[in-house]
Tab-separated table of N, CA and C and ligand atoms in Angstrom:
chain	number	residue	atom	x	y	z
A	1010	MET	N	0.835	-1.245	0.003
A	1010	MET	CA	-0.054	-0.002	0.028
A	1010	MET	C	0.881	1.284	-0.018
A	1011	GLN	N	0.495	2.188	-0.770
A	1011	GLN	CA	1.143	3.530	-0.844
A	1011	GLN	C	0.299	4.554	-0.197
A	1012	PHE	N	0.967	5.487	0.687
A	1012	PHE	CA	0.122	6.508	1.377
A	1012	PHE	C	0.758	7.823	1.042
A	1013	ASP	N	0.005	8.816	0.537
A	1013	ASP	CA	0.478	10.050	0.084
A	1013	ASP	C	0.679	10.919	1.360
A	1014	LEU	N	1.843	10.682	1.890
A	1014	LEU	CA	2.115	11.428	3.221
A	1014	LEU	C	2.275	12.895	3.054
A	1015	ARG	N	2.874	13.312	1.996
A	1015	ARG	CA	3.074	14.749	1.788
A	1015	ARG	C	1.756	15.424	1.627
A	1016	LYS	N	0.836	14.913	0.934
A	1016	LYS	CA	-0.398	15.484	0.789
A	1016	LYS	C	-1.208	15.511	2.128
A	1017	PHE	N	-1.094	14.429	2.848
A	1017	PHE	CA	-1.784	14.266	4.098
A	1017	PHE	C	-1.288	15.317	5.179
A	1018	ILE	N	0.013	15.524	5.096
A	1018	ILE	CA	0.619	16.505	6.104
A	1018	ILE	C	0.061	17.940	5.711
A	1019	VAL	N	0.086	18.230	4.409
A	1019	VAL	CA	-0.389	19.605	3.998
A	1019	VAL	C	-1.806	19.740	4.173
A	1020	SER	N	-2.702	18.780	3.842
A	1020	SER	CA	-4.104	18.996	3.763
A	1020	SER	C	-5.000	18.101	4.597
A	1021	GLY	N	-4.289	17.103	5.215
A	1021	GLY	CA	-5.187	16.100	5.983
A	1021	GLY	C	-5.748	16.737	7.314
A	1022	THR	N	-6.998	16.612	7.467
A	1022	THR	CA	-7.709	17.173	8.621
A	1022	THR	C	-8.292	16.097	9.483
A	1023	LYS	N	-8.715	15.035	8.903
A	1023	LYS	CA	-9.352	14.007	9.581
A	1023	LYS	C	-8.447	12.710	9.711
A	1024	PRO	N	-8.614	11.946	10.728
A	1024	PRO	CA	-7.711	10.693	10.853
A	1024	PRO	C	-8.060	9.833	9.684
A	1025	TYR	N	-7.031	9.127	9.302
A	1025	TYR	CA	-7.152	8.140	8.160
A	1025	TYR	C	-6.846	6.802	8.705
A	1026	ALA	N	-7.607	5.807	8.373
A	1026	ALA	CA	-7.276	4.374	8.836
A	1026	ALA	C	-7.516	3.411	7.689
A	1027	ALA	N	-6.684	2.456	7.516
A	1027	ALA	CA	-6.896	1.503	6.470
A	1027	ALA	C	-6.435	0.165	6.878
A	1028	GLU	N	-7.149	-0.906	6.464
A	1028	GLU	CA	-6.675	-2.141	6.638
A	1028	GLU	C	-6.276	-2.738	5.305
A	1029	PHE	N	-5.099	-3.370	5.241
A	1029	PHE	CA	-4.677	-3.848	3.854
A	1029	PHE	C	-3.905	-5.193	4.043
A	1030	GLN	N	-3.875	-5.878	2.919
A	1030	GLN	CA	-3.106	-7.179	2.874
A	1030	GLN	C	-1.734	-6.866	2.263
A	1031	CYS	N	-0.805	-7.702	2.889
A	1031	CYS	CA	0.575	-7.467	2.317
A	1031	CYS	C	1.249	-8.839	2.170
A	1032	ASP	N	1.786	-9.063	1.054
A	1032	ASP	CA	2.460	-10.334	0.828
A	1032	ASP	C	3.953	-10.172	1.039
A	1033	LEU	N	4.427	-10.853	2.042
A	1033	LEU	CA	5.812	-10.754	2.405
A	1033	LEU	C	6.528	-12.082	2.201
A	1034	SER	N	5.847	-12.981	1.376
A	1034	SER	CA	6.398	-14.315	1.274
A	1034	SER	C	7.762	-14.443	0.511
A	1035	ALA	N	8.047	-13.389	-0.278
A	1035	ALA	CA	9.313	-13.422	-0.944
A	1035	ALA	C	10.485	-12.927	-0.177
A	1036	LYS	N	10.155	-12.338	1.055
A	1036	LYS	CA	11.219	-11.727	1.849
A	1036	LYS	C	11.907	-12.778	2.764
A	1037	ASP	N	13.102	-12.526	3.049
A	1037	ASP	CA	13.924	-13.402	3.884
A	1037	ASP	C	14.191	-12.670	5.179
A	1038	PHE	N	13.689	-13.230	6.302
A	1038	PHE	CA	13.944	-12.629	7.624
A	1038	PHE	C	14.957	-13.361	8.366
A	1039	ALA	N	16.307	-13.193	8.022
A	1039	ALA	CA	17.348	-13.966	8.645
A	1039	ALA	C	16.921	-15.502	8.604
A	1040	GLY	N	16.601	-15.992	7.433
A	1040	GLY	CA	16.313	-17.344	7.377
A	1040	GLY	C	14.861	-17.788	7.599
A	1041	ALA	N	14.159	-16.929	8.261
A	1041	ALA	CA	12.709	-17.188	8.534
A	1041	ALA	C	11.788	-16.597	7.359
A	1042	ARG	N	10.568	-17.066	7.298
A	1042	ARG	CA	9.706	-16.659	6.251
A	1042	ARG	C	8.315	-16.367	6.867
A	1043	ILE	N	7.634	-15.440	6.149
A	1043	ILE	CA	6.197	-15.239	6.463
A	1043	ILE	C	5.379	-15.627	5.208
A	1044	GLU	N	4.833	-16.899	5.258
A	1044	GLU	CA	4.313	-17.463	4.019
A	1044	GLU	C	2.957	-16.955	3.689
A	1045	GLN	N	2.186	-16.639	4.746
A	1045	GLN	CA	0.697	-16.240	4.408
A	1045	GLN	C	0.687	-14.751	4.256
A	1046	PRO	N	-0.268	-14.293	3.434
A	1046	PRO	CA	-0.443	-12.771	3.346
A	1046	PRO	C	-0.772	-12.170	4.775
A	1047	VAL	N	-0.198	-11.152	5.079
A	1047	VAL	CA	-0.392	-10.413	6.354
A	1047	VAL	C	-1.475	-9.387	6.241
A	1048	THR	N	-2.342	-9.413	7.276
A	1048	THR	CA	-3.386	-8.331	7.285
A	1048	THR	C	-2.816	-7.260	8.254
A	1049	ALA	N	-2.726	-6.007	7.764
A	1049	ALA	CA	-2.154	-4.950	8.612
A	1049	ALA	C	-3.063	-3.840	8.739
A	1050	ARG	N	-2.930	-3.018	9.760
A	1050	ARG	CA	-3.787	-1.852	9.987
A	1050	ARG	C	-2.899	-0.649	10.096
A	1051	PHE	N	-3.171	0.386	9.203
A	1051	PHE	CA	-2.416	1.542	9.281
A	1051	PHE	C	-3.359	2.734	9.615
A	1052	GLU	N	-2.703	3.634	10.432
A	1052	GLU	CA	-3.580	4.827	10.858
A	1052	GLU	C	-2.652	6.052	10.795
A	1053	ALA	N	-3.217	7.124	10.389
A	1053	ALA	CA	-2.504	8.472	10.395
A	1053	ALA	C	-3.500	9.433	10.957
A	1054	VAL	N	-2.995	10.151	12.038
A	1054	VAL	CA	-3.834	11.122	12.734
A	1054	VAL	C	-3.127	12.493	12.758
A	1055	PRO	N	-3.755	13.466	12.244
A	1055	PRO	CA	-3.224	14.814	12.252
A	1055	PRO	C	-3.211	15.297	13.770
A	1056	ASP	N	-2.152	15.969	14.136
A	1056	ASP	CA	-2.042	16.464	15.444
A	1056	ASP	C	-1.230	17.797	15.426
A	1057	GLY	N	-1.879	18.911	15.172
A	1057	GLY	CA	-1.193	20.193	14.991
A	1057	GLY	C	-0.308	20.031	13.808
A	1058	GLU	N	0.950	20.284	13.897
A	1058	GLU	CA	1.900	20.267	12.827
A	1058	GLU	C	2.404	18.898	12.562
A	1059	GLU	N	2.009	17.960	13.333
A	1059	GLU	CA	2.512	16.615	13.239
A	1059	GLU	C	1.402	15.680	12.787
A	1060	ILE	N	1.978	14.536	12.228
A	1060	ILE	CA	1.118	13.360	11.938
A	1060	ILE	C	1.497	12.206	12.786
A	1061	ARG	N	0.641	11.609	13.457
A	1061	ARG	CA	1.032	10.413	14.244
A	1061	ARG	C	0.576	9.202	13.390
A	1062	MET	N	1.449	8.351	13.124
A	1062	MET	CA	1.139	7.183	12.287
A	1062	MET	C	1.390	5.893	13.106
A	1063	THR	N	0.450	5.001	12.978
A	1063	THR	CA	0.612	3.620	13.598
A	1063	THR	C	0.435	2.544	12.598
A	1064	LEU	N	1.211	1.404	12.812
A	1064	LEU	CA	1.093	0.310	11.900
A	1064	LEU	C	1.094	-0.932	12.809
A	1065	ARG	N	0.062	-1.803	12.600
A	1065	ARG	CA	-0.039	-3.003	13.387
A	1065	ARG	C	-0.260	-4.189	12.526
A	1066	ALA	N	0.292	-5.302	12.886
A	1066	ALA	CA	0.087	-6.620	12.197
A	1066	ALA	C	0.570	-7.725	12.995
A	1067	ASN	N	-0.118	-8.843	12.668
A	1067	ASN	CA	0.296	-10.158	13.278
A	1067	ASN	C	0.721	-11.054	12.125
A	1068	ALA	N	1.697	-11.946	12.393
A	1068	ALA	CA	2.033	-12.800	11.295
A	1068	ALA	C	2.632	-14.079	11.911
A	1069	LEU	N	2.382	-15.204	11.248
A	1069	LEU	CA	2.964	-16.477	11.567
A	1069	LEU	C	4.251	-16.650	10.835
A	1070	VAL	N	5.336	-16.714	11.682
A	1070	VAL	CA	6.652	-16.826	11.072
A	1070	VAL	C	7.130	-18.320	11.087
A	1071	HIS	N	7.691	-18.772	9.992
A	1071	HIS	CA	8.224	-20.061	9.878
A	1071	HIS	C	9.721	-20.015	9.728
A	1072	GLY	N	10.411	-20.796	10.606
A	1072	GLY	CA	11.860	-20.827	10.472
A	1072	GLY	C	12.297	-22.181	10.954
A	1073	GLU	N	13.618	-22.248	11.296
A	1073	GLU	CA	14.048	-23.508	11.875
A	1073	GLU	C	14.939	-23.265	13.128
A	1074	CYS	N	14.867	-24.206	14.019
A	1074	CYS	CA	15.583	-24.084	15.308
A	1074	CYS	C	17.104	-24.048	14.996
A	1075	ALA	N	17.806	-23.023	15.615
A	1075	ALA	CA	19.253	-22.902	15.391
A	1075	ALA	C	20.036	-24.051	15.903
A	1076	ARG	N	19.426	-24.810	16.888
A	1076	ARG	CA	20.149	-25.940	17.487
A	1076	ARG	C	19.912	-27.257	16.916
A	1077	CYS	N	18.514	-27.644	16.675
A	1077	CYS	CA	18.287	-28.956	16.323
A	1077	CYS	C	17.682	-28.946	14.839
A	1078	LEU	N	17.519	-27.794	14.282
A	1078	LEU	CA	17.043	-27.625	12.835
A	1078	LEU	C	15.626	-28.053	12.667
A	1079	ASP	N	14.832	-28.316	13.673
A	1079	ASP	CA	13.428	-28.552	13.581
A	1079	ASP	C	12.709	-27.366	13.104
A	1080	PRO	N	11.548	-27.592	12.429
A	1080	PRO	CA	10.748	-26.342	11.945
A	1080	PRO	C	10.247	-25.725	13.255
A	1081	VAL	N	10.250	-24.316	13.199
A	1081	VAL	CA	9.779	-23.575	14.297
A	1081	VAL	C	8.727	-22.629	13.741
A	1082	GLU	N	7.541	-22.540	14.441
A	1082	GLU	CA	6.484	-21.641	14.031
A	1082	GLU	C	6.236	-20.688	15.152
A	1083	ARG	N	6.232	-19.359	14.928
A	1083	ARG	CA	5.849	-18.479	16.012
A	1083	ARG	C	5.192	-17.239	15.446
A	1084	GLU	N	4.308	-16.801	16.416
A	1084	GLU	CA	3.524	-15.614	16.006
A	1084	GLU	C	4.302	-14.381	16.456
A	1085	GLU	N	4.410	-13.388	15.480
A	1085	GLU	CA	5.028	-12.122	15.812
A	1085	GLU	C	4.040	-11.003	15.587
A	1086	THR	N	4.115	-10.052	16.488
A	1086	THR	CA	3.286	-8.829	16.342
A	1086	THR	C	4.112	-7.589	16.163
A	1087	VAL	N	3.675	-6.843	15.150
A	1087	VAL	CA	4.355	-5.550	14.968
A	1087	VAL	C	3.381	-4.483	15.397
A	1088	GLN	N	3.948	-3.499	16.173
A	1088	GLN	CA	3.217	-2.380	16.681
A	1088	GLN	C	4.108	-1.169	16.581
A	1089	ALA	N	4.009	-0.476	15.506
A	1089	ALA	CA	4.993	0.596	15.326
A	1089	ALA	C	4.316	2.001	15.418
A	1090	GLU	N	4.985	2.943	15.911
A	1090	GLU	CA	4.428	4.312	15.928
A	1090	GLU	C	5.401	5.297	15.466
A	1091	TRP	N	5.033	6.234	14.737
A	1091	TRP	CA	5.898	7.224	14.107
A	1091	TRP	C	5.218	8.604	14.105
A	1092	THR	N	6.001	9.593	14.543
A	1092	THR	CA	5.496	10.965	14.432
A	1092	THR	C	6.232	11.682	13.342
A	1093	VAL	N	5.515	12.286	12.444
A	1093	VAL	CA	6.320	12.945	11.279
A	1093	VAL	C	5.799	14.329	11.040
A	1094	ARG	N	6.736	15.293	10.741
A	1094	ARG	CA	6.484	16.575	10.434
A	1094	ARG	C	6.814	16.887	8.942
A	1095	GLU	N	6.298	17.899	8.377
A	1095	GLU	CA	6.606	18.217	7.029
A	1095	GLU	C	8.059	18.226	6.667
A	1096	ARG	N	8.847	18.824	7.461
A	1096	ARG	CA	10.365	18.963	7.210
A	1096	ARG	C	10.964	17.579	7.166
A	1097	ASP	N	10.436	16.593	7.845
A	1097	ASP	CA	11.042	15.288	7.872
A	1097	ASP	C	11.051	14.674	6.478
A	1098	LEU	N	10.163	15.059	5.564
A	1098	LEU	CA	9.972	14.480	4.299
A	1098	LEU	C	11.147	14.878	3.395
A	1099	ASP	N	11.951	15.952	3.604
A	1099	ASP	CA	13.048	16.377	2.898
A	1099	ASP	C	14.349	15.969	3.669
A	1100	ASP	N	14.219	15.286	4.724
A	1100	ASP	CA	15.394	14.864	5.489
A	1100	ASP	C	15.988	13.621	4.793
A	1101	PRO	N	17.236	13.666	4.336
A	1101	PRO	CA	17.748	12.474	3.677
A	1101	PRO	C	18.056	11.268	4.664
A	1102	ASP	N	17.981	11.646	5.931
A	1102	ASP	CA	18.113	10.554	6.978
A	1102	ASP	C	16.770	9.986	7.459
A	1103	PHE	N	15.702	10.457	6.941
A	1103	PHE	CA	14.351	10.016	7.293
A	1103	PHE	C	14.331	8.471	7.161
A	1104	ASP	N	13.859	7.831	8.212
A	1104	ASP	CA	13.996	6.317	8.311
A	1104	ASP	C	12.885	5.508	7.550
A	1105	LEU	N	11.763	6.140	7.273
A	1105	LEU	CA	10.739	5.350	6.579
A	1105	LEU	C	10.904	5.393	5.012
A	1106	PRO	N	10.459	4.343	4.420
A	1106	PRO	CA	10.525	4.246	3.000
A	1106	PRO	C	9.569	5.214	2.183
A	1107	LEU	N	10.215	6.183	1.696
A	1107	LEU	CA	9.436	7.360	1.050
A	1107	LEU	C	9.996	7.504	-0.379
A	1108	ASN	N	9.070	7.731	-1.324
A	1108	ASN	CA	9.664	8.053	-2.687
A	1108	ASN	C	9.815	9.537	-2.874
A	1109	GLU	N	10.296	9.992	-3.966
A	1109	GLU	CA	10.569	11.425	-4.247
A	1109	GLU	C	9.245	12.267	-4.249
A	1110	LYS	N	8.119	11.591	-4.452
A	1110	LYS	CA	6.793	12.424	-4.351
A	1110	LYS	C	6.314	12.497	-2.925
A	1111	GLY	N	6.965	11.895	-2.027
A	1111	GLY	CA	6.522	11.967	-0.610
A	1111	GLY	C	5.473	10.944	-0.274
A	1112	HIS	N	5.404	9.833	-1.168
A	1112	HIS	CA	4.558	8.698	-0.808
A	1112	HIS	C	5.227	7.708	0.056
A	1113	LEU	N	4.535	7.267	1.087
A	1113	LEU	CA	5.132	6.367	2.008
A	1113	LEU	C	4.808	4.879	1.522
A	1114	ASP	N	5.772	4.062	1.373
A	1114	ASP	CA	5.576	2.696	0.946
A	1114	ASP	C	5.294	1.790	2.264
A	1115	VAL	N	3.980	1.711	2.504
A	1115	VAL	CA	3.623	1.109	3.788
A	1115	VAL	C	4.004	-0.323	3.949
A	1116	ASP	N	3.932	-1.043	2.767
A	1116	ASP	CA	4.365	-2.487	2.728
A	1116	ASP	C	5.789	-2.608	3.109
A	1117	GLU	N	6.675	-1.781	2.618
A	1117	GLU	CA	8.115	-1.753	2.889
A	1117	GLU	C	8.335	-1.469	4.389
A	1118	TRP	N	7.591	-0.473	4.890
A	1118	TRP	CA	7.670	-0.196	6.294
A	1118	TRP	C	7.332	-1.339	7.119
A	1119	LEU	N	6.255	-2.103	6.749
A	1119	LEU	CA	5.855	-3.272	7.439
A	1119	LEU	C	6.922	-4.313	7.477
A	1120	CYS	N	7.508	-4.450	6.342
A	1120	CYS	CA	8.635	-5.458	6.113
A	1120	CYS	C	9.812	-5.135	7.033
A	1121	GLN	N	10.131	-3.827	7.108
A	1121	GLN	CA	11.225	-3.363	8.019
A	1121	GLN	C	10.943	-3.669	9.494
A	1122	GLU	N	9.689	-3.464	9.803
A	1122	GLU	CA	9.305	-3.680	11.190
A	1122	GLU	C	9.375	-5.111	11.626
A	1123	PHE	N	9.040	-6.031	10.672
A	1123	PHE	CA	9.205	-7.402	10.929
A	1123	PHE	C	10.649	-7.828	10.999
A	1124	MET	N	11.482	-7.174	10.192
A	1124	MET	CA	12.923	-7.464	10.226
A	1124	MET	C	13.437	-7.155	11.676
A	1125	PHE	N	12.929	-6.055	12.263
A	1125	PHE	CA	13.391	-5.719	13.659
A	1125	PHE	C	12.826	-6.768	14.625
A	1126	GLN	N	11.550	-7.151	14.395
A	1126	GLN	CA	10.876	-7.932	15.355
A	1126	GLN	C	11.316	-9.412	15.494
A	1127	ILE	N	11.530	-10.036	14.302
A	1127	ILE	CA	11.804	-11.334	14.235
A	1127	ILE	C	13.235	-11.656	14.722
A	1128	PRO	N	13.468	-12.555	15.750
A	1128	PRO	CA	14.804	-12.780	16.233
A	1128	PRO	C	15.648	-13.492	15.202
A	1129	THR	N	16.932	-13.137	15.185
A	1129	THR	CA	17.854	-13.753	14.112
A	1129	THR	C	18.121	-15.176	14.526
A	1130	VAL	N	17.995	-15.535	15.786
A	1130	VAL	CA	18.167	-16.960	16.177
A	1130	VAL	C	16.795	-17.382	16.757
A	1131	LEU	N	16.247	-18.421	16.008
A	1131	LEU	CA	15.034	-19.120	16.469
A	1131	LEU	C	15.306	-20.364	17.171
A	1132	LEU	N	14.579	-20.634	18.287
A	1132	LEU	CA	14.721	-21.919	18.914
A	1132	LEU	C	13.440	-22.604	19.059
A	1133	CYS	N	13.393	-23.937	18.984
A	1133	CYS	CA	12.100	-24.770	19.120
A	1133	CYS	C	11.649	-24.600	20.552
A	1134	SER	N	12.589	-24.536	21.502
A	1134	SER	CA	12.295	-24.263	22.891
A	1134	SER	C	13.561	-23.709	23.483
A	1135	ALA	N	13.331	-22.914	24.580
A	1135	ALA	CA	14.553	-22.236	25.140
A	1135	ALA	C	15.645	-23.073	25.579
A	1136	ASP	N	15.274	-24.355	25.965
A	1136	ASP	CA	16.252	-25.295	26.549
A	1136	ASP	C	16.521	-26.423	25.543
A	1137	CYS	N	16.292	-26.232	24.235
A	1137	CYS	CA	16.571	-27.188	23.261
A	1137	CYS	C	17.962	-27.777	23.394
A	1138	PRO	N	18.177	-29.000	23.574
A	1138	PRO	CA	19.519	-29.462	23.731
A	1138	PRO	C	20.394	-29.672	22.444
A	1139	GLY	N	19.661	-29.435	21.323
A	1139	GLY	CA	20.425	-29.482	20.040
A	1139	GLY	C	20.774	-30.868	19.586
A	1140	LEU	N	21.793	-30.996	18.801
A	1140	LEU	CA	22.184	-32.210	18.167
A	1140	LEU	C	23.473	-32.775	18.826
A	1141	CYS	N	23.546	-34.096	18.841
A	1141	CYS	CA	24.731	-34.758	19.334
A	1141	CYS	C	25.932	-34.502	18.458
A	1142	PRO	N	27.004	-34.026	19.104
A	1142	PRO	CA	28.211	-33.652	18.186
A	1142	PRO	C	28.871	-34.923	17.599
A	1143	ARG	N	28.502	-36.100	18.132
A	1143	ARG	CA	29.210	-37.344	17.626
A	1143	ARG	C	28.311	-37.984	16.533
A	1144	CYS	N	27.016	-38.214	16.870
A	1144	CYS	CA	26.231	-38.925	15.748
A	1144	CYS	C	25.356	-37.961	14.926
A	1145	GLY	N	25.250	-36.718	15.385
A	1145	GLY	CA	24.472	-35.761	14.623
A	1145	GLY	C	22.984	-35.913	14.822
A	1146	LYS	N	22.543	-36.903	15.628
A	1146	LYS	CA	21.067	-37.030	15.892
A	1146	LYS	C	20.733	-36.078	16.920
A	1147	LYS	N	19.394	-35.927	17.072
A	1147	LYS	CA	18.857	-35.114	18.131
A	1147	LYS	C	19.178	-35.780	19.420
A	1148	MET	N	19.540	-35.022	20.501
A	1148	MET	CA	19.942	-35.557	21.820
A	1148	MET	C	18.953	-36.648	22.220
A	1149	ALA	N	17.650	-36.308	22.054
A	1149	ALA	CA	16.620	-37.268	22.581
A	1149	ALA	C	16.676	-38.681	21.884
A	1150	GLU	N	17.173	-38.680	20.666
A	1150	GLU	CA	17.294	-39.894	19.842
A	1150	GLU	C	18.646	-40.499	19.852
A	1151	CYS	N	19.606	-39.780	20.344
A	1151	CYS	CA	20.997	-40.271	20.379
A	1151	CYS	C	21.185	-41.472	21.219
A	1152	THR	N	21.918	-42.482	20.736
A	1152	THR	CA	22.156	-43.714	21.481
A	1152	THR	C	23.692	-43.917	21.702
A	1153	CYS	N	24.470	-42.796	21.570
A	1153	CYS	CA	25.905	-42.794	21.802
A	1153	CYS	C	26.128	-43.204	23.202
A	1154	PRO	N	27.196	-43.976	23.499
A	1154	PRO	CA	27.511	-44.368	24.863
A	1154	PRO	C	27.886	-43.069	25.632
A	1155	PRO	N	27.567	-43.124	26.854
A	1155	PRO	CA	27.775	-41.888	27.738
A	1155	PRO	C	29.294	-41.539	27.827
A	1156	ALA	N	29.564	-40.429	28.363
A	1156	ALA	CA	30.818	-39.692	28.405
A	1156	ALA	C	32.034	-40.549	28.391
A	1157	GLU	N	32.112	-41.664	29.080
A	1157	GLU	CA	33.339	-42.569	29.223
A	1157	GLU	C	34.169	-42.658	27.940
A	1158	ALA	N	33.400	-43.108	26.901
A	1158	ALA	CA	34.143	-43.308	25.632
A	1158	ALA	C	34.853	-42.047	25.172
A	1159	GLU	N	34.260	-40.865	25.561
A	1159	GLU	CA	34.686	-39.560	25.101
A	1159	GLU	C	36.067	-39.295	25.766
A	1160	ALA	N	36.321	-39.772	27.002
A	1160	ALA	CA	37.551	-39.573	27.764
A	1160	ALA	C	38.772	-40.205	27.070
A	1161	GLU	N	38.540	-41.191	26.268
A	1161	GLU	CA	39.568	-41.841	25.454
A	1161	GLU	C	39.858	-40.967	24.241
A	1162	PRO	N	41.171	-40.506	24.005
A	1162	PRO	CA	41.410	-39.629	22.935
A	1162	PRO	C	41.125	-40.349	21.590
A	1163	ALA	N	40.492	-39.723	20.667
A	1163	ALA	CA	40.073	-40.396	19.413
A	1163	ALA	C	41.307	-40.622	18.572
A	1164	ASP	N	42.245	-39.735	18.621
A	1164	ASP	CA	43.390	-39.784	17.772
A	1164	ASP	C	44.479	-40.818	18.311
A	1165	ALA	N	44.866	-41.833	17.483
A	1165	ALA	CA	45.713	-42.837	17.903
A	1165	ALA	C	47.084	-42.267	18.527
A	1166	ARG	N	47.646	-41.253	17.956
A	1166	ARG	CA	48.914	-40.667	18.375
A	1166	ARG	C	48.716	-40.178	19.830
A	1167	LEU	N	47.588	-39.552	20.037
A	1167	LEU	CA	47.300	-39.058	21.427
A	1167	LEU	C	47.162	-40.136	22.381
A	1168	ALA	N	46.635	-41.316	21.913
A	1168	ALA	CA	46.420	-42.448	22.715
A	1168	ALA	C	47.864	-43.039	23.166
A	1169	ILE	N	48.730	-43.007	22.330
A	1169	ILE	CA	50.156	-43.490	22.614
A	1169	ILE	C	50.738	-42.554	23.773
A	1170	LEU	N	50.552	-41.198	23.503
A	1170	LEU	CA	51.071	-40.238	24.453
A	1170	LEU	C	50.501	-40.522	25.838
A	1171	LYS	N	49.254	-40.814	25.717
A	1171	LYS	CA	48.469	-40.945	27.022
A	1171	LYS	C	49.027	-42.263	27.734
A	1172	SER	N	49.261	-43.296	26.992
A	1172	SER	CA	49.756	-44.466	27.626
A	1172	SER	C	51.156	-44.325	28.220
A	1173	LEU	N	51.990	-43.457	27.572
A	1173	LEU	CA	53.310	-43.158	28.090
A	1173	LEU	C	53.228	-42.411	29.400
A	1174	LEU	N	52.275	-41.550	29.472
A	1174	LEU	CA	52.005	-40.758	30.640
A	1174	LEU	C	51.570	-41.606	31.846
A	1175	ASN	N	50.864	-42.752	31.530
A	1175	ASN	CA	50.344	-43.513	32.620
A	1175	ASN	C	51.345	-44.297	33.287
B	33	ZN	ZN1	15.416	-27.246	18.715
B	34	ZN	ZN1	24.991	-39.208	19.570
């Protein structure tokens, strides 16, 4: 969705609200994806010389656990607020995606907000034990013998050294 922010700042008198669908399925959020179209709500409220804008959305994020590589699904909520004045539109450091006509790209803004919101490391659970470093299976499925075997150096040369020390 595009919003003519310059025009609204100059001549907007009444609050504006819109619900829109946004397809973010082609975007990559640090390895995670938002597969379903997202329903977002955008509002712009004139307040003296300023415009208060809010953007809200929920999305189901699909990724994989950084430890055990299992699929992870989690709900993320974006709730962003921004106050803007006319002079901000000509500020080269203005952070929102604006084109040269002063149109705000609300889809792109939503995408940026999800970028901030979605953790770069997803876990299936906070205490996921991950994969066994020896067999590569999940810890729950691993049948490796317990630590004992590990105390024996795997490298034959180290084993000789160890026997000399004994
Ligand atoms: Zn996991
Ligand atoms: Zn194992």
